[in-house]
């Protein structure tokens, strides 16, 4: 049976987790606690020498990187609703998944490391230059989503949910829920889209996936880290 | 007919350019000079509101992001040699194309901006912190390629050329040719792979695509910018 290696603190891990619960592909979840360094242990490196989550072991076929994992599983299990066979629709979904890395994901990750991971591991003071860069990249990314991706459709690439939406929303909520940094008020289409994705996969699956990062967010508030406004 | 919008100073533009010459898909090349700000002009934004190259207009279907463009063209024109239909082989190729963004591409781009684009536009002194970060990320990326991707196969994902190799080699040569920074001596498998990809697509196509960045490299040497060693 498919084994999915995840840490729910990780945005793409949550996207895979939600995907598996939503599609009901038979699987087992293997938790890899990044905070305990489990991704660096020899046992996990046999699964993924890149040390990253998510990763899968599908009957001996090992694969890392969230997007190819989602695409592979959609292809294998004929889940064309989330990853259509039509070449143009497919390409539009893929375009978002590649764009996000050095935009939405980059901006959010800089902020999460600077305002959560580093303070949580005792590293202070907070690197203000990183925070400024993170805010700049994140704002530009949210503007692009608001003004281009969601210009004419309720989901990123079309009128229906795709793997791009699962990945994108998990990135947005990393800062919104994880850092308690309001990234939705100024972006009404983004806010509506996040809620629509939550409803589409089912609120219970969605909220379950985000319960761990919600706790992390409470930790940030206890540390009294000053979180910037967008 | 397919229109491909490229600037040959850009790594993924070169990958698309080589791909089109190699596969002989009928196309016209539209040069978009980033240094002249042509990617910010209204005319180009109608093609790609994200301001980036490469982009394509395939009979009215507009697409940005190099990887989806290559995948779309392979799917459309049945070029399965470069992007196989087998799900596992395909997933391995896709895994590299996603991994590269925040690794090989990120490291090389930081260095290219710090040591070429900024000095060329008159911005001095060089930001040493960026250079250090770029070197660190690039070294780690080259080690992963040497030790993991090329561990058992001459190409990144298998025994034959794929779109992943075209993209990867163009990233590596951005610093090697563009900055004149030797990134091959310490990585013998990477060096062999670069040459193998060049031979596979044909040296004349490959060298033509890199002639512009080679000139840029000469400009760096004239500026007497100090390029770090790996």
Coordinates of C-alpha atoms in Angstrom, one line a residue:
Chain A
X1 CA 0.0 0.0 0.0
X2 CA 1.1 3.6 -0.7
X3 CA 3.1 5.1 2.1
X4 CA 3.1 8.9 2.4
X5 CA 5.8 10.5 4.4
X6 CA 4.7 13.9 5.7
X7 CA 5.1 16.5 8.5
X8 CA 2.0 18.6 8.8
X9 CA 4.1 21.7 9.6
X10 CA 5.1 21.6 5.9
X11 CA 2.8 23.3 3.4
X12 CA 3.2 20.7 0.6
X13 CA 2.9 17.8 3.1
X14 CA -0.5 19.2 4.0
X15 CA -1.5 19.5 0.3
X16 CA -0.7 15.8 -0.1
X17 CA -2.5 14.8 3.2
X18 CA -5.6 16.7 2.1
X19 CA -5.4 15.1 -1.4
X20 CA -5.2 11.6 0.0
X21 CA -8.1 12.0 2.4
X22 CA -10.2 13.7 -0.2
X23 CA -9.6 11.2 -3.0
X24 CA -9.6 8.2 -0.6
X25 CA -6.7 6.6 -2.3
X26 CA -5.7 3.7 0.0
X27 CA -2.6 4.9 1.9
X28 CA -0.8 5.0 5.3
X29 CA 0.6 8.2 6.7
X30 CA 4.1 8.1 8.0
X31 CA 4.9 11.2 10.1
X32 CA 8.5 12.5 9.8
X33 CA 9.1 15.1 12.5
X34 CA 11.3 17.8 11.0
X35 CA 11.7 19.4 14.4
X36 CA 13.2 16.2 15.7
X37 CA 15.5 15.9 12.7
X38 CA 13.8 12.7 11.6
X39 CA 14.3 13.7 7.9
X40 CA 18.1 13.4 8.4
X41 CA 18.0 9.8 9.8
X42 CA 19.5 7.0 7.7
X43 CA 16.1 5.2 7.6
X44 CA 14.4 8.2 5.9
X45 CA 17.2 8.9 3.5
X46 CA 16.6 5.5 2.0
X47 CA 13.2 6.8 1.1
X48 CA 14.3 10.3 0.1
X49 CA 18.0 11.2 -0.1
X50 CA 17.0 14.8 -0.5
X51 CA 15.8 14.9 3.2
X52 CA 12.5 16.6 2.2
X53 CA 8.8 15.9 2.9
X54 CA 6.5 14.9 1.4
X55 CA 7.8 11.8 -0.2
X56 CA 6.1 8.5 -1.1
X57 CA 6.8 4.8 -1.4
X58 CA 4.3 3.3 -3.8
X59 CA 5.1 -0.4 -3.7
X60 CA 8.8 0.3 -4.0
X61 CA 8.6 3.3 -6.3
X62 CA 10.1 6.2 -4.4
X63 CA 9.3 9.7 -5.3
X64 CA 9.9 13.1 -3.7
X65 CA 8.6 16.6 -4.5
X66 CA 5.0 17.3 -3.8
X67 CA 3.8 18.3 -7.3
X68 CA 5.1 15.3 -9.2
X69 CA 3.7 13.1 -6.4
X70 CA 0.2 14.6 -6.8
X71 CA 0.5 14.4 -10.6
X72 CA 1.7 10.8 -10.5
X73 CA -1.2 9.7 -8.2
X74 CA -3.8 11.5 -10.3
X75 CA -2.5 9.8 -13.4
X76 CA -2.3 6.4 -11.8
X77 CA -5.7 6.5 -10.2
X78 CA -7.5 8.4 -13.1
X79 CA -8.3 11.4 -10.9
X80 CA -8.9 13.7 -13.9
X81 CA -11.1 16.2 -12.1
X82 CA -8.0 17.5 -10.1
X83 CA -5.5 17.1 -13.0
X84 CA -7.4 17.0 -16.3
X85 CA -6.1 15.2 -19.4
X86 CA -6.8 18.1 -21.6
X87 CA -3.4 19.5 -22.5
X88 CA -4.2 23.2 -22.2
X89 CA -6.0 22.8 -18.9
X90 CA -3.2 20.6 -17.6
X91 CA -0.6 23.1 -18.7
X92 CA -2.3 26.0 -16.9
X93 CA -2.3 23.9 -13.6
X94 CA 1.4 23.1 -14.1
X95 CA 2.2 26.7 -14.8
X96 CA 0.9 27.7 -11.3
X97 CA 2.8 24.8 -9.6
X98 CA 6.1 26.0 -11.1
X99 CA 5.5 29.7 -10.6
X100 CA 4.8 29.3 -6.9
X101 CA 8.3 28.0 -5.9
X102 CA 10.1 31.3 -6.3
X103 CA 7.1 33.5 -5.5
X104 CA 4.3 32.5 -3.1
X105 CA 6.3 29.6 -1.5
X106 CA 9.5 31.5 -1.4
X107 CA 8.0 34.6 0.3
X108 CA 6.0 32.6 2.8
X109 CA 8.9 30.3 3.6
X110 CA 11.3 33.2 4.3
X111 CA 8.7 34.6 6.8
X112 CA 8.0 31.3 8.4
X113 CA 11.7 30.6 9.0
X114 CA 12.4 34.1 10.2
X115 CA 9.4 34.5 12.5
X116 CA 8.8 30.9 13.6
X117 CA 11.5 28.3 13.0
X118 CA 14.4 30.5 14.1
X119 CA 12.8 32.1 17.2
X120 CA 11.4 28.6 18.2
X121 CA 14.9 27.2 18.1
X122 CA 16.2 30.1 20.3
X123 CA 17.8 32.2 17.5
X124 CA 17.2 35.8 18.3
X125 CA 17.0 38.7 17.4
X126 CA 14.8 38.2 14.3
X127 CA 16.5 39.0 11.0
X128 CA 14.7 42.1 9.9
X129 CA 16.1 42.0 6.3
X130 CA 14.7 38.6 5.8
X131 CA 11.3 39.7 7.1
X132 CA 11.3 42.7 4.7
X133 CA 12.2 40.4 1.8
X134 CA 9.6 37.9 2.8
X135 CA 6.9 40.6 3.0
X136 CA 7.9 42.0 -0.4
X137 CA 7.8 38.7 -2.2
X138 CA 4.6 37.5 -0.5
X139 CA 2.7 40.7 -1.3
X140 CA 3.7 40.6 -4.9
X141 CA 2.7 37.0 -5.1
X142 CA -0.7 37.6 -3.5
X143 CA -1.3 40.5 -5.9
X144 CA -0.6 38.2 -8.8
X145 CA -3.0 35.6 -7.5
X146 CA -5.7 38.2 -6.8
X147 CA -5.3 40.0 -10.1
X148 CA -4.3 37.3 -12.6
X149 CA -5.0 33.8 -11.5
X150 CA -8.3 34.6 -9.9
X151 CA -9.2 37.3 -12.3
X152 CA -11.9 35.4 -14.1
X153 CA -12.3 32.1 -12.3
X154 CA -13.0 31.1 -8.7
X155 CA -10.2 28.6 -8.7
X156 CA -6.6 29.2 -9.9
X157 CA -6.8 27.7 -13.3
X158 CA -10.5 27.1 -14.1
X159 CA -14.0 26.9 -12.6
X160 CA -13.1 23.7 -10.7
X161 CA -10.7 22.5 -8.0
X162 CA -7.3 21.2 -9.1
X163 CA -4.1 20.1 -7.4
X164 CA -2.8 23.7 -8.0
X165 CA -5.5 25.0 -5.6
X166 CA -4.5 22.5 -2.9
X167 CA -0.9 23.5 -3.1
X168 CA -1.6 27.2 -3.3
X169 CA -4.0 27.4 -0.4
X170 CA -1.6 25.4 1.9
X171 CA 1.1 28.0 1.1
X172 CA -1.1 30.9 1.9
X173 CA -2.3 29.4 5.2
X174 CA 1.3 28.8 6.3
X175 CA 1.6 32.5 7.1
X176 CA -2.1 33.2 7.8
X177 CA -2.6 30.3 10.3
X178 CA 0.9 29.4 11.2
X179 CA 2.1 33.0 11.9
X180 CA -1.3 34.5 12.6
X181 CA -0.4 37.1 9.9
X182 CA -3.5 38.4 8.2
X183 CA -2.9 37.9 4.5
X184 CA -6.6 37.7 3.5
X185 CA -8.2 41.0 4.4
X186 CA -6.5 42.9 1.5
X187 CA -7.1 40.2 -1.0
X188 CA -10.8 39.5 -1.1
X189 CA -10.6 37.0 -4.1
X190 CA -7.8 35.1 -2.3
X191 CA -10.0 35.0 0.9
X192 CA -13.0 33.6 -1.1
X193 CA -10.8 31.1 -2.9
X194 CA -9.3 29.8 0.4
X195 CA -12.8 29.2 1.8
X196 CA -14.0 27.6 -1.5
X197 CA -11.1 25.2 -1.5
X198 CA -11.9 24.3 2.1
X199 CA -15.5 23.7 1.3
X200 CA -14.6 21.7 -1.8
X201 CA -12.4 19.2 0.0
X202 CA -14.6 19.2 3.1
X203 CA -14.1 21.4 6.1
X204 CA -13.3 18.5 8.4
X205 CA -10.5 17.1 6.2
X206 CA -9.2 20.6 5.7
X207 CA -9.2 21.7 9.3
X208 CA -7.8 18.4 10.5
X209 CA -4.8 19.0 8.1
X210 CA -4.3 22.5 9.6
X211 CA -4.7 21.7 13.3
X212 CA -1.0 21.2 13.8
X213 CA 0.0 24.5 12.2
X214 CA -2.7 26.2 14.1
X215 CA -1.0 25.0 17.4
X216 CA 2.3 26.3 16.0
X217 CA 0.6 29.7 15.5
X218 CA -0.4 29.8 19.1
X219 CA 3.2 29.1 20.0
X220 CA 4.3 32.2 18.0
X221 CA 1.8 34.3 19.8
X222 CA 3.2 33.1 23.1
X223 CA 6.7 34.0 22.0
X224 CA 5.4 37.5 21.4
X225 CA 7.1 37.7 18.1
X226 CA 6.2 40.9 16.2
X227 CA 4.5 39.8 13.0
X228 CA 4.5 42.4 10.2
X229 CA 1.3 43.6 8.4
X230 CA 0.8 43.3 4.7
Chain B
X1 CA 2.3 28.9 -36.1
X2 CA 3.8 28.6 -32.6
X3 CA 5.5 31.8 -31.4
X4 CA 8.2 31.4 -28.7
X5 CA 9.1 34.5 -26.7
X6 CA 12.6 34.3 -25.4
X7 CA 15.7 36.2 -24.3
X8 CA 18.8 34.0 -24.7
X9 CA 20.3 35.6 -21.5
X10 CA 17.7 33.5 -19.6
X11 CA 18.4 29.9 -18.7
X12 CA 14.9 28.5 -19.3
X13 CA 14.6 30.5 -22.5
X14 CA 17.7 28.7 -23.8
X15 CA 16.3 25.4 -22.8
X16 CA 13.1 26.1 -24.9
X17 CA 15.2 27.5 -27.8
X18 CA 17.4 24.3 -27.9
X19 CA 14.3 22.1 -27.5
X20 CA 12.6 23.8 -30.5
X21 CA 15.7 23.6 -32.7
X22 CA 16.3 20.0 -31.7
X23 CA 12.7 18.7 -32.1
X24 CA 12.1 20.8 -35.2
X25 CA 8.6 21.8 -34.2
X26 CA 7.6 24.6 -36.5
X27 CA 7.9 27.9 -34.7
X28 CA 9.1 31.5 -34.9
X29 CA 11.4 33.0 -32.3
X30 CA 10.3 36.4 -30.8
X31 CA 13.2 38.0 -28.9
X32 CA 12.2 39.9 -25.8
X33 CA 15.2 41.9 -24.6
X34 CA 15.0 42.0 -20.8
X35 CA 17.9 44.5 -20.6
X36 CA 15.7 46.9 -22.6
X37 CA 12.6 46.3 -20.4
X38 CA 10.7 44.8 -23.3
X39 CA 9.1 42.3 -20.9
X40 CA 7.4 45.2 -19.2
X41 CA 5.8 46.7 -22.3
X42 CA 2.0 46.5 -22.8
X43 CA 2.4 44.5 -26.0
X44 CA 4.2 41.7 -24.2
X45 CA 2.0 41.7 -21.1
X46 CA -0.9 40.7 -23.4
X47 CA 1.1 37.5 -24.0
X48 CA 2.3 37.0 -20.5
X49 CA 1.1 39.2 -17.6
X50 CA 3.8 37.7 -15.4
X51 CA 6.5 39.6 -17.3
X52 CA 8.6 36.5 -17.7
X53 CA 10.3 34.7 -20.5
X54 CA 10.0 32.2 -22.0
X55 CA 6.3 32.3 -23.0
X56 CA 4.5 30.9 -25.9
X57 CA 1.5 31.8 -28.1
X58 CA 0.3 28.5 -29.7
X59 CA -2.4 29.6 -32.1
X60 CA -4.0 31.8 -29.4
X61 CA -3.2 29.5 -26.4
X62 CA -0.9 31.5 -24.1
X63 CA 1.4 29.8 -21.7
X64 CA 4.2 30.9 -19.4
X65 CA 6.7 29.0 -17.3
X66 CA 9.4 26.9 -19.1
X67 CA 8.6 23.5 -17.7
X68 CA 4.9 23.4 -18.5
X69 CA 5.7 24.8 -22.0
X70 CA 8.1 21.9 -22.7
X71 CA 5.7 19.4 -21.3
X72 CA 2.8 20.8 -23.3
X73 CA 4.8 20.7 -26.5
X74 CA 6.0 17.2 -25.9
X75 CA 2.5 16.0 -25.2
X76 CA 1.0 17.8 -28.2
X77 CA 3.7 16.7 -30.7
X78 CA 4.1 13.2 -29.2
X79 CA 7.8 13.7 -28.3
X80 CA 7.8 10.9 -25.8
X81 CA 11.6 10.4 -26.0
X82 CA 12.1 13.7 -24.0
X83 CA 9.1 13.3 -21.8
X84 CA 8.0 9.6 -21.6
X85 CA 4.4 8.5 -21.1
X86 CA 5.4 5.9 -18.5
X87 CA 4.2 7.4 -15.2
X88 CA 7.2 6.6 -13.1
X89 CA 9.7 7.9 -15.7
X90 CA 7.6 11.0 -16.1
X91 CA 7.4 11.6 -12.4
X92 CA 11.2 11.3 -12.0
X93 CA 11.7 14.0 -14.7
X94 CA 9.1 16.2 -13.1
X95 CA 10.8 15.8 -9.7
X96 CA 14.0 17.3 -11.0
X97 CA 12.1 20.2 -12.7
X98 CA 10.4 21.1 -9.4
X99 CA 13.5 20.5 -7.2
X100 CA 15.6 22.9 -9.3
X101 CA 13.7 26.1 -8.6
X102 CA 14.8 26.6 -5.0
X103 CA 18.1 24.8 -5.5
X104 CA 20.2 24.9 -8.7
X105 CA 18.2 27.8 -10.2
X106 CA 18.0 29.8 -7.0
X107 CA 21.7 29.5 -6.3
X108 CA 22.8 30.3 -9.8
X109 CA 20.4 33.2 -10.2
X110 CA 21.5 34.9 -7.0
X111 CA 25.1 34.8 -8.3
X112 CA 24.2 36.0 -11.8
X113 CA 22.2 39.0 -10.5
X114 CA 24.9 39.9 -7.9
X115 CA 27.9 39.4 -10.2
X116 CA 26.5 40.3 -13.6
X117 CA 23.1 42.1 -13.7
X118 CA 23.8 44.6 -10.9
X119 CA 27.4 45.5 -11.8
X120 CA 26.3 45.8 -15.5
X121 CA 23.6 48.3 -14.5
X122 CA 26.2 50.3 -12.5
X123 CA 25.2 49.0 -9.0
X124 CA 28.4 48.7 -7.0
X125 CA 29.8 47.5 -4.6
X126 CA 28.8 43.9 -5.1
X127 CA 26.6 42.5 -2.3
X128 CA 29.0 40.0 -0.7
X129 CA 26.2 38.4 1.5
X130 CA 24.3 37.5 -1.7
X131 CA 27.4 36.1 -3.3
X132 CA 28.0 33.9 -0.2
X133 CA 24.4 32.6 -0.2
X134 CA 24.6 32.0 -3.9
X135 CA 27.8 29.9 -3.6
X136 CA 26.4 27.9 -0.7
X137 CA 23.1 27.0 -2.5
X138 CA 24.9 26.3 -5.8
X139 CA 27.5 24.0 -4.2
X140 CA 24.8 22.1 -2.3
X141 CA 22.8 21.7 -5.6
X142 CA 25.8 20.6 -7.6
X143 CA 26.6 18.0 -5.0
X144 CA 23.1 16.6 -5.1
X145 CA 23.3 16.4 -8.9
X146 CA 26.7 14.7 -8.8
X147 CA 25.8 12.3 -5.9
X148 CA 22.1 11.6 -6.4
X149 CA 20.8 12.4 -9.8
X150 CA 23.8 11.2 -11.8
X151 CA 24.7 8.4 -9.3
X152 CA 23.6 5.6 -11.6
X153 CA 22.7 7.2 -14.9
X154 CA 24.4 9.5 -17.4
X155 CA 21.3 11.7 -17.6
X156 CA 19.4 13.1 -14.7
X157 CA 16.5 10.7 -14.6
X158 CA 17.5 7.8 -16.9
X159 CA 19.8 6.5 -19.6
X160 CA 18.4 9.0 -22.1
X161 CA 18.0 12.7 -22.6
X162 CA 14.9 14.4 -21.2
X163 CA 13.5 17.9 -20.8
X164 CA 15.0 17.8 -17.3
X165 CA 18.5 17.7 -18.8
X166 CA 17.9 20.6 -21.1
X167 CA 16.7 22.7 -18.2
X168 CA 19.4 21.6 -15.8
X169 CA 22.3 22.1 -18.1
X170 CA 21.2 25.6 -19.1
X171 CA 21.1 26.5 -15.3
X172 CA 24.6 25.1 -14.8
X173 CA 26.0 27.0 -17.8
X174 CA 24.5 30.3 -16.6
X175 CA 27.3 30.6 -14.1
X176 CA 29.9 28.5 -15.9
X177 CA 29.7 30.4 -19.2
X178 CA 27.9 33.5 -18.2
X179 CA 30.1 34.4 -15.2
X180 CA 33.1 32.4 -16.2
X181 CA 32.9 30.6 -12.8
X182 CA 34.3 27.1 -13.1
X183 CA 31.6 24.9 -11.7
X184 CA 32.6 21.7 -13.5
X185 CA 36.1 20.8 -12.3
X186 CA 35.0 19.6 -8.9
X187 CA 32.0 17.7 -10.3
X188 CA 33.2 15.2 -12.9
X189 CA 29.9 13.6 -13.4
X190 CA 28.2 17.0 -13.9
X191 CA 31.0 18.0 -16.5
X192 CA 30.4 14.7 -18.4
X193 CA 26.7 15.2 -18.3
X194 CA 26.9 18.8 -19.7
X195 CA 29.0 17.5 -22.6
X196 CA 26.7 14.5 -23.2
X197 CA 23.6 16.8 -23.4
X198 CA 25.5 19.1 -25.8
X199 CA 26.3 16.1 -28.0
X200 CA 22.8 14.7 -27.8
X201 CA 21.1 17.9 -29.1
X202 CA 24.0 18.7 -31.5
X203 CA 26.9 21.0 -30.7
X204 CA 25.9 23.6 -33.3
X205 CA 22.3 24.0 -31.8
X206 CA 23.7 24.0 -28.3
X207 CA 26.6 26.5 -29.0
X208 CA 24.3 28.8 -30.9
X209 CA 21.9 29.0 -27.9
X210 CA 24.8 29.8 -25.7
X211 CA 26.6 32.4 -27.9
X212 CA 24.8 35.3 -26.3
X213 CA 25.6 34.3 -22.7
X214 CA 29.2 33.7 -23.8
X215 CA 29.4 37.4 -24.9
X216 CA 27.8 38.4 -21.6
X217 CA 30.6 36.4 -19.8
X218 CA 33.2 38.4 -21.7
X219 CA 31.6 41.6 -20.5
X220 CA 31.9 40.3 -16.9
X221 CA 35.6 39.7 -17.4
X222 CA 36.1 43.2 -18.7
X223 CA 34.3 44.7 -15.7
X224 CA 37.0 42.8 -13.6
X225 CA 34.3 41.6 -11.2
X226 CA 35.9 39.1 -8.8
X227 CA 34.1 35.8 -9.3
X228 CA 34.3 33.3 -6.4
X229 CA 35.6 29.8 -6.6
X230 CA 33.5 26.8 -5.7

